PDB file of C-alpha atoms in Angstrom:
ATOM      1  CA  MET A   1      18.007  45.175  12.288  1.00  0.00           C
ATOM      2  CA  SER A   2      19.866  44.592  15.538  1.00  0.00           C
ATOM      3  CA  ARG A   3      21.565  41.901  13.489  1.00  0.00           C
ATOM      4  CA  SER A   4      25.234  41.839  12.634  1.00  0.00           C
ATOM      5  CA  GLY A   5      25.870  43.104   9.144  1.00  0.00           C
ATOM      6  CA  ALA A   6      24.000  46.393   9.599  1.00  0.00           C
ATOM      7  CA  TYR A   7      25.660  49.337   7.866  1.00  0.00           C
ATOM      8  CA  ILE A   8      26.888  52.063  10.237  1.00  0.00           C
ATOM      9  CA  LEU A   9      28.222  55.453   9.176  1.00  0.00           C
ATOM     10  CA  VAL A  10      30.564  57.166  11.652  1.00  0.00           C
ATOM     11  CA  ILE A  11      30.910  60.926  11.121  1.00  0.00           C
ATOM     12  CA  ASP A  12      33.650  62.234  13.414  1.00  0.00           C
ATOM     13  CA  ASP A  13      36.891  64.135  12.872  1.00  0.00           C
ATOM     14  CA  GLU A  14      38.773  62.669  15.859  1.00  0.00           C
ATOM     15  CA  VAL A  15      41.069  60.075  14.306  1.00  0.00           C
ATOM     16  CA  GLU A  16      41.564  57.912  17.393  1.00  0.00           C
ATOM     17  CA  ILE A  17      37.856  57.755  18.153  1.00  0.00           C
ATOM     18  CA  VAL A  18      37.047  56.832  14.556  1.00  0.00           C
ATOM     19  CA  ARG A  19      39.682  54.080  14.552  1.00  0.00           C
ATOM     20  CA  ALA A  20      38.451  52.657  17.862  1.00  0.00           C
ATOM     21  CA  LEU A  21      34.832  52.670  16.710  1.00  0.00           C
ATOM     22  CA  GLN A  22      35.661  51.139  13.345  1.00  0.00           C
ATOM     23  CA  ARG A  23      37.717  48.371  14.943  1.00  0.00           C
ATOM     24  CA  SER A  24      35.134  47.498  17.601  1.00  0.00           C
ATOM     25  CA  LEU A  25      32.067  47.745  15.379  1.00  0.00           C
ATOM     26  CA  SER A  26      33.695  45.650  12.665  1.00  0.00           C
ATOM     27  CA  ALA A  27      34.639  43.027  15.267  1.00  0.00           C
ATOM     28  CA  HIS A  28      30.939  42.768  16.173  1.00  0.00           C
ATOM     29  CA  GLY A  29      29.910  42.158  12.588  1.00  0.00           C
ATOM     30  CA  TYR A  30      28.830  45.640  11.530  1.00  0.00           C
ATOM     31  CA  LYS A  31      29.864  47.126   8.191  1.00  0.00           C
ATOM     32  CA  VAL A  32      31.420  50.518   8.908  1.00  0.00           C
ATOM     33  CA  PHE A  33      31.902  53.618   6.772  1.00  0.00           C
ATOM     34  CA  THR A  34      33.686  56.687   8.135  1.00  0.00           C
ATOM     35  CA  ALA A  35      33.646  60.388   7.312  1.00  0.00           C
ATOM     36  CA  ARG A  36      35.754  63.186   8.809  1.00  0.00           C
ATOM     37  CA  SER A  37      33.440  66.076   7.902  1.00  0.00           C
ATOM     38  CA  GLY A  38      29.748  66.812   7.629  1.00  0.00           C
ATOM     39  CA  GLU A  39      29.934  67.251   3.879  1.00  0.00           C
ATOM     40  CA  GLU A  40      31.654  63.889   3.410  1.00  0.00           C
ATOM     41  CA  GLY A  41      29.165  62.296   5.783  1.00  0.00           C
ATOM     42  CA  LEU A  42      26.184  63.509   3.760  1.00  0.00           C
ATOM     43  CA  MET A  43      27.779  62.206   0.578  1.00  0.00           C
ATOM     44  CA  LEU A  44      28.398  58.745   2.073  1.00  0.00           C
ATOM     45  CA  ASN A  45      24.922  58.707   3.598  1.00  0.00           C
ATOM     46  CA  ALA A  46      23.401  59.316   0.164  1.00  0.00           C
ATOM     47  CA  GLN A  47      25.618  56.688  -1.474  1.00  0.00           C
ATOM     48  CA  HIS A  48      25.377  53.833   1.016  1.00  0.00           C
ATOM     49  CA  LYS A  49      22.029  54.360   2.810  1.00  0.00           C
ATOM     50  CA  PRO A  50      23.368  53.170   6.203  1.00  0.00           C
ATOM     51  CA  ASP A  51      21.187  51.566   8.867  1.00  0.00           C
ATOM     52  CA  LEU A  52      22.487  53.930  11.570  1.00  0.00           C
ATOM     53  CA  LEU A  53      24.599  57.080  11.959  1.00  0.00           C
ATOM     54  CA  LEU A  54      27.060  57.873  14.751  1.00  0.00           C
ATOM     55  CA  LEU A  55      27.392  61.650  14.497  1.00  0.00           C
ATOM     56  CA  ASP A  56      29.787  64.018  16.248  1.00  0.00           C
ATOM     57  CA  LEU A  57      28.403  67.511  16.827  1.00  0.00           C
ATOM     58  CA  MET A  58      31.785  69.254  16.703  1.00  0.00           C
ATOM     59  CA  LEU A  59      32.823  68.896  13.062  1.00  0.00           C
ATOM     60  CA  PRO A  60      34.980  71.110  10.835  1.00  0.00           C
ATOM     61  CA  GLY A  61      32.930  73.102   8.345  1.00  0.00           C
ATOM     62  CA  MET A  62      29.348  71.871   8.352  1.00  0.00           C
ATOM     63  CA  SER A  63      28.255  71.232  11.941  1.00  0.00           C
ATOM     64  CA  GLY A  64      26.781  68.011  13.253  1.00  0.00           C
ATOM     65  CA  LEU A  65      23.510  69.852  13.881  1.00  0.00           C
ATOM     66  CA  ASP A  66      23.337  70.838  10.212  1.00  0.00           C
ATOM     67  CA  VAL A  67      24.081  67.252   9.188  1.00  0.00           C
ATOM     68  CA  CYS A  68      21.297  65.997  11.455  1.00  0.00           C
ATOM     69  CA  ARG A  69      18.870  68.546  10.039  1.00  0.00           C
ATOM     70  CA  GLN A  70      19.723  67.602   6.439  1.00  0.00           C
ATOM     71  CA  VAL A  71      19.544  63.844   7.018  1.00  0.00           C
ATOM     72  CA  ARG A  72      16.152  64.170   8.704  1.00  0.00           C
ATOM     73  CA  LYS A  73      14.733  65.903   5.636  1.00  0.00           C
ATOM     74  CA  GLU A  74      15.338  62.725   3.645  1.00  0.00           C
ATOM     75  CA  SER A  75      15.380  59.760   6.023  1.00  0.00           C
ATOM     76  CA  ASN A  76      14.340  58.385   9.426  1.00  0.00           C
ATOM     77  CA  VAL A  77      17.623  56.470   9.827  1.00  0.00           C
ATOM     78  CA  PRO A  78      18.572  56.236  13.538  1.00  0.00           C
ATOM     79  CA  ILE A  79      21.065  58.943  14.538  1.00  0.00           C
ATOM     80  CA  ILE A  80      23.129  58.637  17.708  1.00  0.00           C
ATOM     81  CA  VAL A  81      24.933  61.855  18.586  1.00  0.00           C
ATOM     82  CA  LEU A  82      28.441  61.783  20.040  1.00  0.00           C
ATOM     83  CA  SER A  83      29.013  64.887  22.145  1.00  0.00           C
ATOM     84  CA  VAL A  84      31.377  66.513  24.601  1.00  0.00           C
ATOM     85  CA  LYS A  85      30.015  66.846  28.137  1.00  0.00           C
ATOM     86  CA  GLY A  86      28.634  70.267  29.007  1.00  0.00           C
ATOM     87  CA  THR A  87      26.960  71.067  25.674  1.00  0.00           C
ATOM     88  CA  GLU A  88      23.389  70.580  26.923  1.00  0.00           C
ATOM     89  CA  ARG A  89      21.918  73.132  24.518  1.00  0.00           C
ATOM     90  CA  ASP A  90      23.424  71.359  21.508  1.00  0.00           C
ATOM     91  CA  LYS A  91      22.221  67.987  22.796  1.00  0.00           C
ATOM     92  CA  VAL A  92      18.658  69.227  23.186  1.00  0.00           C
ATOM     93  CA  GLN A  93      18.772  70.917  19.790  1.00  0.00           C
ATOM     94  CA  ALA A  94      20.065  67.728  18.131  1.00  0.00           C
ATOM     95  CA  LEU A  95      17.288  65.676  19.719  1.00  0.00           C
ATOM     96  CA  ASP A  96      14.688  68.240  18.659  1.00  0.00           C
ATOM     97  CA  LEU A  97      16.074  68.020  15.115  1.00  0.00           C
ATOM     98  CA  GLY A  98      15.437  64.282  15.135  1.00  0.00           C
ATOM     99  CA  ALA A  99      18.474  62.579  16.660  1.00  0.00           C
ATOM    100  CA  ASP A 100      17.475  59.398  18.494  1.00  0.00           C
ATOM    101  CA  ASP A 101      20.041  59.368  21.276  1.00  0.00           C
ATOM    102  CA  TYR A 102      23.276  60.933  22.478  1.00  0.00           C
ATOM    103  CA  ILE A 103      26.394  59.563  24.098  1.00  0.00           C
ATOM    104  CA  PRO A 104      28.748  61.947  25.934  1.00  0.00           C
ATOM    105  CA  LYS A 105      32.461  61.764  25.235  1.00  0.00           C
ATOM    106  CA  PRO A 106      34.523  60.046  26.488  1.00  0.00           C
ATOM    107  CA  PHE A 107      32.478  56.861  26.233  1.00  0.00           C
ATOM    108  CA  GLY A 108      32.950  53.118  26.621  1.00  0.00           C
ATOM    109  CA  ILE A 109      32.527  50.911  23.564  1.00  0.00           C
ATOM    110  CA  ASP A 110      30.132  48.598  25.434  1.00  0.00           C
ATOM    111  CA  GLU A 111      27.752  51.518  25.953  1.00  0.00           C
ATOM    112  CA  VAL A 112      27.971  52.452  22.269  1.00  0.00           C
ATOM    113  CA  LEU A 113      27.224  48.869  21.220  1.00  0.00           C
ATOM    114  CA  ALA A 114      24.249  48.679  23.590  1.00  0.00           C
ATOM    115  CA  ARG A 115      22.787  51.956  22.296  1.00  0.00           C
ATOM    116  CA  ILE A 116      23.256  50.794  18.700  1.00  0.00           C
ATOM    117  CA  ARG A 117      21.407  47.534  19.395  1.00  0.00           C
ATOM    118  CA  VAL A 118      18.517  49.426  20.997  1.00  0.00           C
ATOM    119  CA  ALA A 119      18.257  51.923  18.122  1.00  0.00           C
ATOM    120  CA  LEU A 120      18.338  49.228  15.439  1.00  0.00           C
ATOM    121  CA  ARG A 121      15.802  47.094  17.300  1.00  0.00           C
ATOM    122  CA  HIS A 122      13.470  50.075  17.675  1.00  0.00           C
ATOM    123  CA  MET A 123      13.724  50.871  13.962  1.00  0.00           C
ATOM    124  CA  ALA A 124      12.949  47.250  13.085  1.00  0.00           C
ATOM    125  CA  GLN A 125       9.825  47.406  15.269  1.00  0.00           C
ATOM    126  CA  ILE A 126       8.695  50.602  13.548  1.00  0.00           C
ATOM    127  CA  GLN A 127       9.164  49.035  10.126  1.00  0.00           C
ATOM    128  CA  MET A 128       7.062  46.038  11.155  1.00  0.00           C
ATOM    129  CA  GLY A 129       4.177  48.358  12.005  1.00  0.00           C
ATOM    130  CA  THR A 130       2.313  49.383  15.132  1.00  0.00           C
ATOM    131  CA  GLU A 131       2.325  46.788  17.879  1.00  0.00           C
ATOM    132  CA  PRO A 132      -1.076  45.522  19.095  1.00  0.00           C
ATOM    133  CA  HIS A 133       0.190  45.473  22.669  1.00  0.00           C
ATOM    134  CA  PHE A 134       3.219  46.150  24.867  1.00  0.00           C
ATOM    135  CA  HIS A 135       4.471  44.211  27.882  1.00  0.00           C
ATOM    136  CA  SER A 136       7.398  45.075  30.135  1.00  0.00           C
ATOM    137  CA  GLY A 137       7.758  43.974  33.740  1.00  0.00           C
ATOM    138  CA  ALA A 138       4.414  44.497  35.489  1.00  0.00           C
ATOM    139  CA  LEU A 139       3.169  46.898  32.797  1.00  0.00           C
ATOM    140  CA  PHE A 140       0.839  45.721  30.012  1.00  0.00           C
ATOM    141  CA  ILE A 141      -0.811  47.918  27.368  1.00  0.00           C
ATOM    142  CA  ASP A 142      -3.417  46.852  24.822  1.00  0.00           C
ATOM    143  CA  PHE A 143      -3.351  49.629  22.229  1.00  0.00           C
ATOM    144  CA  SER A 144      -6.440  48.435  20.386  1.00  0.00           C
ATOM    145  CA  LEU A 145      -8.536  48.727  23.569  1.00  0.00           C
ATOM    146  CA  ARG A 146      -6.597  51.646  25.125  1.00  0.00           C
ATOM    147  CA  CYS A 147      -6.291  49.428  28.181  1.00  0.00           C
ATOM    148  CA  VAL A 148      -3.413  49.683  30.677  1.00  0.00           C
ATOM    149  CA  ARG A 149      -2.725  47.104  33.390  1.00  0.00           C
ATOM    150  CA  VAL A 150      -0.155  47.010  36.184  1.00  0.00           C
ATOM    151  CA  ASN A 151       0.283  43.689  37.980  1.00  0.00           C
ATOM    152  CA  GLU A 152      -2.771  42.458  36.040  1.00  0.00           C
ATOM    153  CA  GLN A 153      -4.935  45.216  37.546  1.00  0.00           C
ATOM    154  CA  GLU A 154      -6.478  47.734  35.146  1.00  0.00           C
ATOM    155  CA  VAL A 155      -5.253  51.287  35.668  1.00  0.00           C
ATOM    156  CA  GLN A 156      -7.514  54.233  34.906  1.00  0.00           C
ATOM    157  CA  LEU A 157      -5.671  56.878  32.894  1.00  0.00           C
ATOM    158  CA  THR A 158      -7.038  60.174  31.658  1.00  0.00           C
ATOM    159  CA  PRO A 159      -6.964  60.619  27.855  1.00  0.00           C
ATOM    160  CA  THR A 160      -3.921  62.901  28.176  1.00  0.00           C
ATOM    161  CA  GLU A 161      -2.091  60.465  30.452  1.00  0.00           C
ATOM    162  CA  TYR A 162      -2.760  57.644  27.990  1.00  0.00           C
ATOM    163  CA  ASP A 163      -1.558  59.728  25.040  1.00  0.00           C
ATOM    164  CA  LEU A 164       1.601  60.639  26.942  1.00  0.00           C
ATOM    165  CA  LEU A 165       2.247  56.999  27.873  1.00  0.00           C
ATOM    166  CA  LYS A 166       1.726  55.915  24.260  1.00  0.00           C
ATOM    167  CA  VAL A 167       4.298  58.464  23.054  1.00  0.00           C
ATOM    168  CA  PHE A 168       6.773  57.182  25.649  1.00  0.00           C
ATOM    169  CA  VAL A 169       6.236  53.520  24.754  1.00  0.00           C
ATOM    170  CA  THR A 170       6.248  54.083  20.988  1.00  0.00           C
ATOM    171  CA  ASN A 171       9.580  55.884  21.371  1.00  0.00           C
ATOM    172  CA  ARG A 172      10.945  53.679  24.135  1.00  0.00           C
ATOM    173  CA  SER A 173      14.672  53.808  24.804  1.00  0.00           C
ATOM    174  CA  LYS A 174      14.819  57.038  22.780  1.00  0.00           C
ATOM    175  CA  ILE A 175      15.524  60.314  24.552  1.00  0.00           C
ATOM    176  CA  LEU A 176      12.546  62.641  24.208  1.00  0.00           C
ATOM    177  CA  THR A 177      13.012  66.345  24.836  1.00  0.00           C
ATOM    178  CA  ARG A 178      10.291  68.285  26.577  1.00  0.00           C
ATOM    179  CA  GLN A 179       9.470  70.062  23.335  1.00  0.00           C
ATOM    180  CA  MET A 180       9.084  66.751  21.481  1.00  0.00           C
ATOM    181  CA  LEU A 181       6.662  65.465  24.128  1.00  0.00           C
ATOM    182  CA  LEU A 182       4.664  68.683  24.154  1.00  0.00           C
ATOM    183  CA  THR A 183       4.339  68.684  20.370  1.00  0.00           C
ATOM    184  CA  GLN A 184       3.394  65.001  20.075  1.00  0.00           C
ATOM    185  CA  VAL A 185       0.840  65.041  22.896  1.00  0.00           C
ATOM    186  CA  TRP A 186      -0.714  68.509  22.592  1.00  0.00           C
ATOM    187  CA  GLY A 187       0.127  69.586  19.036  1.00  0.00           C
ATOM    188  CA  ALA A 188      -0.870  73.216  18.401  1.00  0.00           C
ATOM    189  CA  ASP A 189      -1.672  73.575  22.121  1.00  0.00           C
ATOM    190  CA  ALA A 190       1.890  72.680  23.136  1.00  0.00           C
ATOM    191  CA  HIS A 191       3.000  76.175  24.164  1.00  0.00           C
ATOM    192  CA  SER A 192       0.206  76.605  26.694  1.00  0.00           C
ATOM    193  CA  ARG A 193       1.010  73.230  28.285  1.00  0.00           C
ATOM    194  CA  GLU A 194       4.738  73.804  28.733  1.00  0.00           C
ATOM    195  CA  HIS A 195       4.579  74.289  32.505  1.00  0.00           C
ATOM    196  CA  SER A 196       2.272  71.330  33.164  1.00  0.00           C
ATOM    197  CA  LEU A 197       4.264  68.560  31.445  1.00  0.00           C
ATOM    198  CA  HIS A 198       6.093  67.588  34.634  1.00  0.00           C
ATOM    199  CA  VAL A 199       2.739  67.352  36.437  1.00  0.00           C
ATOM    200  CA  TYR A 200       1.407  64.856  33.889  1.00  0.00           C
ATOM    201  CA  VAL A 201       4.650  62.870  34.070  1.00  0.00           C
ATOM    202  CA  ALA A 202       4.381  62.746  37.869  1.00  0.00           C
ATOM    203  CA  GLN A 203       0.749  61.593  37.668  1.00  0.00           C
ATOM    204  CA  LEU A 204       1.665  58.890  35.169  1.00  0.00           C
ATOM    205  CA  ARG A 205       4.512  57.685  37.363  1.00  0.00           C
ATOM    206  CA  ARG A 206       2.157  57.388  40.343  1.00  0.00           C
ATOM    207  CA  LYS A 207      -0.091  55.103  38.311  1.00  0.00           C
ATOM    208  CA  ILE A 208       2.403  52.821  36.529  1.00  0.00           C
ATOM    209  CA  GLU A 209       5.626  52.837  38.560  1.00  0.00           C
ATOM    210  CA  PRO A 210       6.165  50.297  41.382  1.00  0.00           C
ATOM    211  CA  ILE A 211       7.897  53.066  43.367  1.00  0.00           C
ATOM    212  CA  PRO A 212       6.997  56.468  41.848  1.00  0.00           C
ATOM    213  CA  ASP A 213       9.877  58.274  43.599  1.00  0.00           C
ATOM    214  CA  GLN A 214      12.323  55.744  42.113  1.00  0.00           C
ATOM    215  CA  PRO A 215      10.969  55.365  38.565  1.00  0.00           C
ATOM    216  CA  GLN A 216      11.955  52.331  36.534  1.00  0.00           C
ATOM    217  CA  PHE A 217       9.995  53.141  33.372  1.00  0.00           C
ATOM    218  CA  ILE A 218       9.929  56.922  32.892  1.00  0.00           C
ATOM    219  CA  LEU A 219      13.469  58.130  33.520  1.00  0.00           C
ATOM    220  CA  THR A 220      14.457  61.787  33.747  1.00  0.00           C
ATOM    221  CA  ILE A 221      17.416  62.891  31.607  1.00  0.00           C
ATOM    222  CA  PRO A 222      18.621  66.042  33.429  1.00  0.00           C
ATOM    223  CA  GLY A 223      18.623  69.158  31.298  1.00  0.00           C
ATOM    224  CA  VAL A 224      17.161  67.307  28.315  1.00  0.00           C
ATOM    225  CA  GLY A 225      13.874  65.478  28.909  1.00  0.00           C
ATOM    226  CA  TYR A 226      12.860  61.857  29.486  1.00  0.00           C
ATOM    227  CA  ARG A 227      13.525  58.319  28.327  1.00  0.00           C
ATOM    228  CA  PHE A 228      11.149  55.349  28.617  1.00  0.00           C
ATOM    229  CA  ASN A 229      13.096  52.357  29.890  1.00  0.00           C
ATOM    230  CA  GLU A 230      11.962  48.918  28.727  1.00  0.00           C
ATOM    231  CA  MET A 231      12.660  46.343  31.430  1.00  0.00           C
TER     232      MET A 231
END
């Protein structure tokens, strides 16, 4: 679904931003719907079933966080949050509610287009089912055998390290908050593991990164969490 012709719903009350997005997205072949409030956005989302949402957090009336929460109750449509710099708490909360990515305002249209392509491609991969293997740069993973290789050499991971890597790869290019990682890897045990997550990430980097101190795969998103970068 990274194809042109995908339906995109823009929910933002800033007129100039909406116009710029509508013009640029339409020029790249996307079909664009726009809403100026959360309530209108939910109505259009129900009517048109878009392939992706661009959602501002600062909306009149119903907040963007409430919109995200409501949409996630009904759909796994990709949601990219548009946010003003400095609202780290809202960004983390939106991601924990199920948003796939965020882009700080002001932003360049090329960045928006790139993030849209990544989100649509990731959704298409999910819809096709679980991949038997993953290959990016020097990293190769065979999920059926739980086998990880770097530069064609098998790497020994602990069960927890493997589970963490699988969560990263399955959600690649998506920002994962610390809470999301804790919940997906440790489940009910997440709270007791809160202070050790960074240790497991560091161990994983030492085993799969060409230069662990300059990671290319597992990127830190300051104040938010991590993103797995597919090379």
